Protein backbone atom coordinates (compact mmCIF):
# COMPACT_ATOMS: atom_id res chain seq x y z
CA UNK A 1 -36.53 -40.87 -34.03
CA UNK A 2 -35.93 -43.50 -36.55
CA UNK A 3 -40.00 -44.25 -36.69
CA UNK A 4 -40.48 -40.81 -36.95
CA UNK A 5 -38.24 -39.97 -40.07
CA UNK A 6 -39.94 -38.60 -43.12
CA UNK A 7 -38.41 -37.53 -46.21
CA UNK A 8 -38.60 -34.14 -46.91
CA UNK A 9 -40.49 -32.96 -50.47
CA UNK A 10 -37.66 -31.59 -52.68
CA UNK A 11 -39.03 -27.86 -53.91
CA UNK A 12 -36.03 -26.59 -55.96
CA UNK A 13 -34.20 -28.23 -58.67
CA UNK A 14 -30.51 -28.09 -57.20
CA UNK A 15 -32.14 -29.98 -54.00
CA UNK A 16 -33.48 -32.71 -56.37
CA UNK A 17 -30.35 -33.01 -58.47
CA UNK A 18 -28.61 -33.61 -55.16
CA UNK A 19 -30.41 -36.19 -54.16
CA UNK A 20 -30.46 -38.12 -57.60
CA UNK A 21 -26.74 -37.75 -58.48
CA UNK A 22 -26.22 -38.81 -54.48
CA UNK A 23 -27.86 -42.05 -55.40
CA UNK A 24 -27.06 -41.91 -59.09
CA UNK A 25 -22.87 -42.31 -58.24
CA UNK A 26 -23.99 -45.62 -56.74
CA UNK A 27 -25.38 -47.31 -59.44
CA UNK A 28 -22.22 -47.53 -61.79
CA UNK A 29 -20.85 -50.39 -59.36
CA UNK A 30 -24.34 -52.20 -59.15
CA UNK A 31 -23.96 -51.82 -62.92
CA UNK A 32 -20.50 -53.36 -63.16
CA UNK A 33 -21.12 -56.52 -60.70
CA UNK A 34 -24.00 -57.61 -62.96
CA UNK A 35 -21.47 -57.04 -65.82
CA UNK A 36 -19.02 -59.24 -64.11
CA UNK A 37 -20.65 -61.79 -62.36
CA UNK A 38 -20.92 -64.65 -65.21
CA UNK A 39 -24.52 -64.83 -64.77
CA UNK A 40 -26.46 -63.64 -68.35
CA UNK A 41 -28.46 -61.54 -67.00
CA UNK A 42 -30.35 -58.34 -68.67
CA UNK A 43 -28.53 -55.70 -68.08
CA UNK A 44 -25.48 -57.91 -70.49
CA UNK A 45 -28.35 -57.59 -73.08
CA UNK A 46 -28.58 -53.96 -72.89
CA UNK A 47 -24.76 -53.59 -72.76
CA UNK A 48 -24.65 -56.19 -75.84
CA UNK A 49 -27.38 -53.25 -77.41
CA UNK A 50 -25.32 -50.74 -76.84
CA UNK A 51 -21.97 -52.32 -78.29
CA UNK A 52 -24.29 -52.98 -81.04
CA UNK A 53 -26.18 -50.25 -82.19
CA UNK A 54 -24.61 -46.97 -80.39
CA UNK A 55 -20.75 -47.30 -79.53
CA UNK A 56 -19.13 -50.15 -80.35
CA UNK A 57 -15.86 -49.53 -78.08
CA UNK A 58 -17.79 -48.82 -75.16
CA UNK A 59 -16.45 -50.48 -72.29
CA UNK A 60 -18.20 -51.71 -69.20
CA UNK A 61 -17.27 -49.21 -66.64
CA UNK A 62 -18.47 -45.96 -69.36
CA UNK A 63 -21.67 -48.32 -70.05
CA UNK A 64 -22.26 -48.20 -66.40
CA UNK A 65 -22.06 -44.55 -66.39
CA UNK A 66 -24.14 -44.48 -69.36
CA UNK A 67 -26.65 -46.01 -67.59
CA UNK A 68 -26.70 -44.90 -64.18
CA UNK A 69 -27.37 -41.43 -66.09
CA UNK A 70 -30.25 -42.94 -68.55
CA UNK A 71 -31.74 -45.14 -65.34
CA UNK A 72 -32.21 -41.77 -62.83
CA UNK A 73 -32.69 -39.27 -66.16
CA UNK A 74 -35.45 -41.80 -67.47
CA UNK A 75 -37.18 -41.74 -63.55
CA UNK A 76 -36.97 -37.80 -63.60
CA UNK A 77 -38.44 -37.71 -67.25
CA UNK A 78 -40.98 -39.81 -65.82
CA UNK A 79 -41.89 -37.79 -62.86
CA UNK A 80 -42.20 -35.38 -65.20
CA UNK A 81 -45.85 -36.34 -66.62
CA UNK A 82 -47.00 -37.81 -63.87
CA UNK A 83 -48.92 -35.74 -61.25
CA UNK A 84 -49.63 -38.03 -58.47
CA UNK A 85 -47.13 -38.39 -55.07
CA UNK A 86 -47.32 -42.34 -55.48
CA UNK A 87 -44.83 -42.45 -58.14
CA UNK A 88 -42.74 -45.23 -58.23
CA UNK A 89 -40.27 -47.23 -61.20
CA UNK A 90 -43.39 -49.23 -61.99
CA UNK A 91 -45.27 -46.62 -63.34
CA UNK A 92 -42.16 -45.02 -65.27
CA UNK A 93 -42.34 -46.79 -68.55
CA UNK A 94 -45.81 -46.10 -69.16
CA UNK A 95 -44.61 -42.14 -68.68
CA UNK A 96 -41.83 -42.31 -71.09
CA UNK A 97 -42.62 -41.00 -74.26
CA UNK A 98 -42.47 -43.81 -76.66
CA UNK A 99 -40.75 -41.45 -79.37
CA UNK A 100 -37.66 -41.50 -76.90
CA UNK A 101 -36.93 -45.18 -77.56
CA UNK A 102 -33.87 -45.77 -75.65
CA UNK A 103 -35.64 -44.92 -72.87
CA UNK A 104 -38.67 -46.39 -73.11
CA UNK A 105 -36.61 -50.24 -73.57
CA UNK A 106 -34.24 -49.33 -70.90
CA UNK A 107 -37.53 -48.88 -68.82
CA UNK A 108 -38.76 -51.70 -70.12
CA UNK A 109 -36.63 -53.63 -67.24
CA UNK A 110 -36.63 -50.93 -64.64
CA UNK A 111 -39.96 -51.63 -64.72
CA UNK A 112 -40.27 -54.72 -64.14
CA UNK A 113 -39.63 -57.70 -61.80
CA UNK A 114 -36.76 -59.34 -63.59
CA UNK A 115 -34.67 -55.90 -62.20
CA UNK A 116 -32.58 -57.75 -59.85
CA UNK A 117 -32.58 -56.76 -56.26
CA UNK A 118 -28.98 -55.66 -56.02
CA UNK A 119 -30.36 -52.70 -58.70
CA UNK A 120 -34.13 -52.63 -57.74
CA UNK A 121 -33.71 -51.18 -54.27
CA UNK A 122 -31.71 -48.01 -55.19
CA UNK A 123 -33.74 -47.43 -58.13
CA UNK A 124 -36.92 -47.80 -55.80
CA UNK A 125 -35.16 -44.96 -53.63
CA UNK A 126 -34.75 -42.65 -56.22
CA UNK A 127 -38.66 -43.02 -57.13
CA UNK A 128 -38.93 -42.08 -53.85
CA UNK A 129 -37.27 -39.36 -53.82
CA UNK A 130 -38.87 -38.22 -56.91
CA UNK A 131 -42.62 -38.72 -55.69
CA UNK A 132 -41.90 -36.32 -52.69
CA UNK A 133 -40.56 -33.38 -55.02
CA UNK A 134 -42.41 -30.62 -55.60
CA UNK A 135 -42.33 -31.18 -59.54
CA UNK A 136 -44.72 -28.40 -60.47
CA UNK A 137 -42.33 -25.95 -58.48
CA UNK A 138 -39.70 -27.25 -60.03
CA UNK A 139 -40.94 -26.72 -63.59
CA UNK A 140 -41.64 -23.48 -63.01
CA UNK A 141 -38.17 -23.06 -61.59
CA UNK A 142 -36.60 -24.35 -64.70
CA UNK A 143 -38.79 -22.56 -67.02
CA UNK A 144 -37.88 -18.78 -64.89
CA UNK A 145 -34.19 -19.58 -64.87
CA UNK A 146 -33.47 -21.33 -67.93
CA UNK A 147 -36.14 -20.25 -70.24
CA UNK A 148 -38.32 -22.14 -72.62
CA UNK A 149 -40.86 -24.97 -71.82
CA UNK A 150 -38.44 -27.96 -72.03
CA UNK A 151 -37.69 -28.88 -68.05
CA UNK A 152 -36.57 -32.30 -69.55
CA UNK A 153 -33.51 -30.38 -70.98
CA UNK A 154 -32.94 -27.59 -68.94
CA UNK A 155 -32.85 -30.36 -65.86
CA UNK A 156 -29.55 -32.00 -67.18
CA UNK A 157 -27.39 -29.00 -66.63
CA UNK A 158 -28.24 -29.07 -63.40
CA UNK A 159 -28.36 -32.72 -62.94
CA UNK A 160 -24.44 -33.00 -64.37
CA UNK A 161 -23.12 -30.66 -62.13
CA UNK A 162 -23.76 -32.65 -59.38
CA UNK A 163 -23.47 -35.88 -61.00
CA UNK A 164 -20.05 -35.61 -62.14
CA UNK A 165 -18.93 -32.22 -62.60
CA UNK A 166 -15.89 -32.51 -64.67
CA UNK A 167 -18.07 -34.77 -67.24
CA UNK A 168 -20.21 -31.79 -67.51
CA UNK A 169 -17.49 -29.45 -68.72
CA UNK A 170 -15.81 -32.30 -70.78
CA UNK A 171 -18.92 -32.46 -72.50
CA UNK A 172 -20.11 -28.56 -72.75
CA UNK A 173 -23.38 -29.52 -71.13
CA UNK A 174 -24.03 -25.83 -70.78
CA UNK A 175 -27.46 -23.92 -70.89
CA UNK A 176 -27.07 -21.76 -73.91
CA UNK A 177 -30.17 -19.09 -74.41
């Protein structure tokens, strides 16, 4: 049985939100060892960026959340433009659109060896889970329910409510028409 296991394509987008915010929750305490392990590392760089240049009180646990969210929403935006089923965090920052810069340099480690290993397998598992969804299905999907050509936006809703539910009302991440 365990030889045998496959894992299954994802053909709606409230299967493949499932799956990412299942593996997405973990990555906030990957996130926070680095943070706390006295070792310079360079996920302290980005956390140093973000003190820096986008919220100057944010403290380590919300930059873990932060990132958790910009790590799997950065894989998905990926995923997005790339048509192949051997998808994989490699190939990611070469499909971010280099006019969305904060993603594009946080994929500029995810991408990367330097990732450490503590990070780099659950990030490799949601790749995985990306390259088996039906992504085409699940454009079309977006576009039906939500309207529009933007699956990149419509996806967050979606995403969020699995994620962290009570985030997405704090935060009115709401599909408005």
């Amino acid at each position: 049985t365990f030889f045998s296991y496959y894992l299954p394509e994802r053909k709606t987008a409230k299967s493949l939100a499932i799956e990412l915010a299942s593996r997405a929750q973990l990555l906030p305490s990957y996130i926070l060892e680095e943070l706390n392990n006295n070792i310079e590392t360079e996920i302290d760089r980005i956390y140093s960026a973000f003190k820096t240049f986008l919220i100057s009180d944010l403290t380590k646990e919300d930059f873990a959340d932060i990132y958790a969210q910009t790590i799997t929403y950065g894989l998905f935006t990926a995923r997005l433009r790339y048509q192949g089923k051997d998808f994989n965090r490699f190939l990611a920052q070469e499909l971010i659109p280099k006019n969305i810069q904060i993603l594009y340099d946080t994929f500029n480690l995810i991408s990367h060896d330097r990732l450490t290993e503590s990070l780099a397998w659950l990030i490799d598992d949601m790749a995985t889970v990306l390259a088996h969804a039906d992504i085409e299905k699940i454009k079309k999907e977006l576009q039906r329910k939500k309207g529009g050509d933007d699956p990149l936006m419509h996806f967050y809703e979606t995403f969020l409510a699995e994620y962290d539910p009570k985030k997405r009302k704090a935060r009115g991440v709401y599909y408005t028409p």
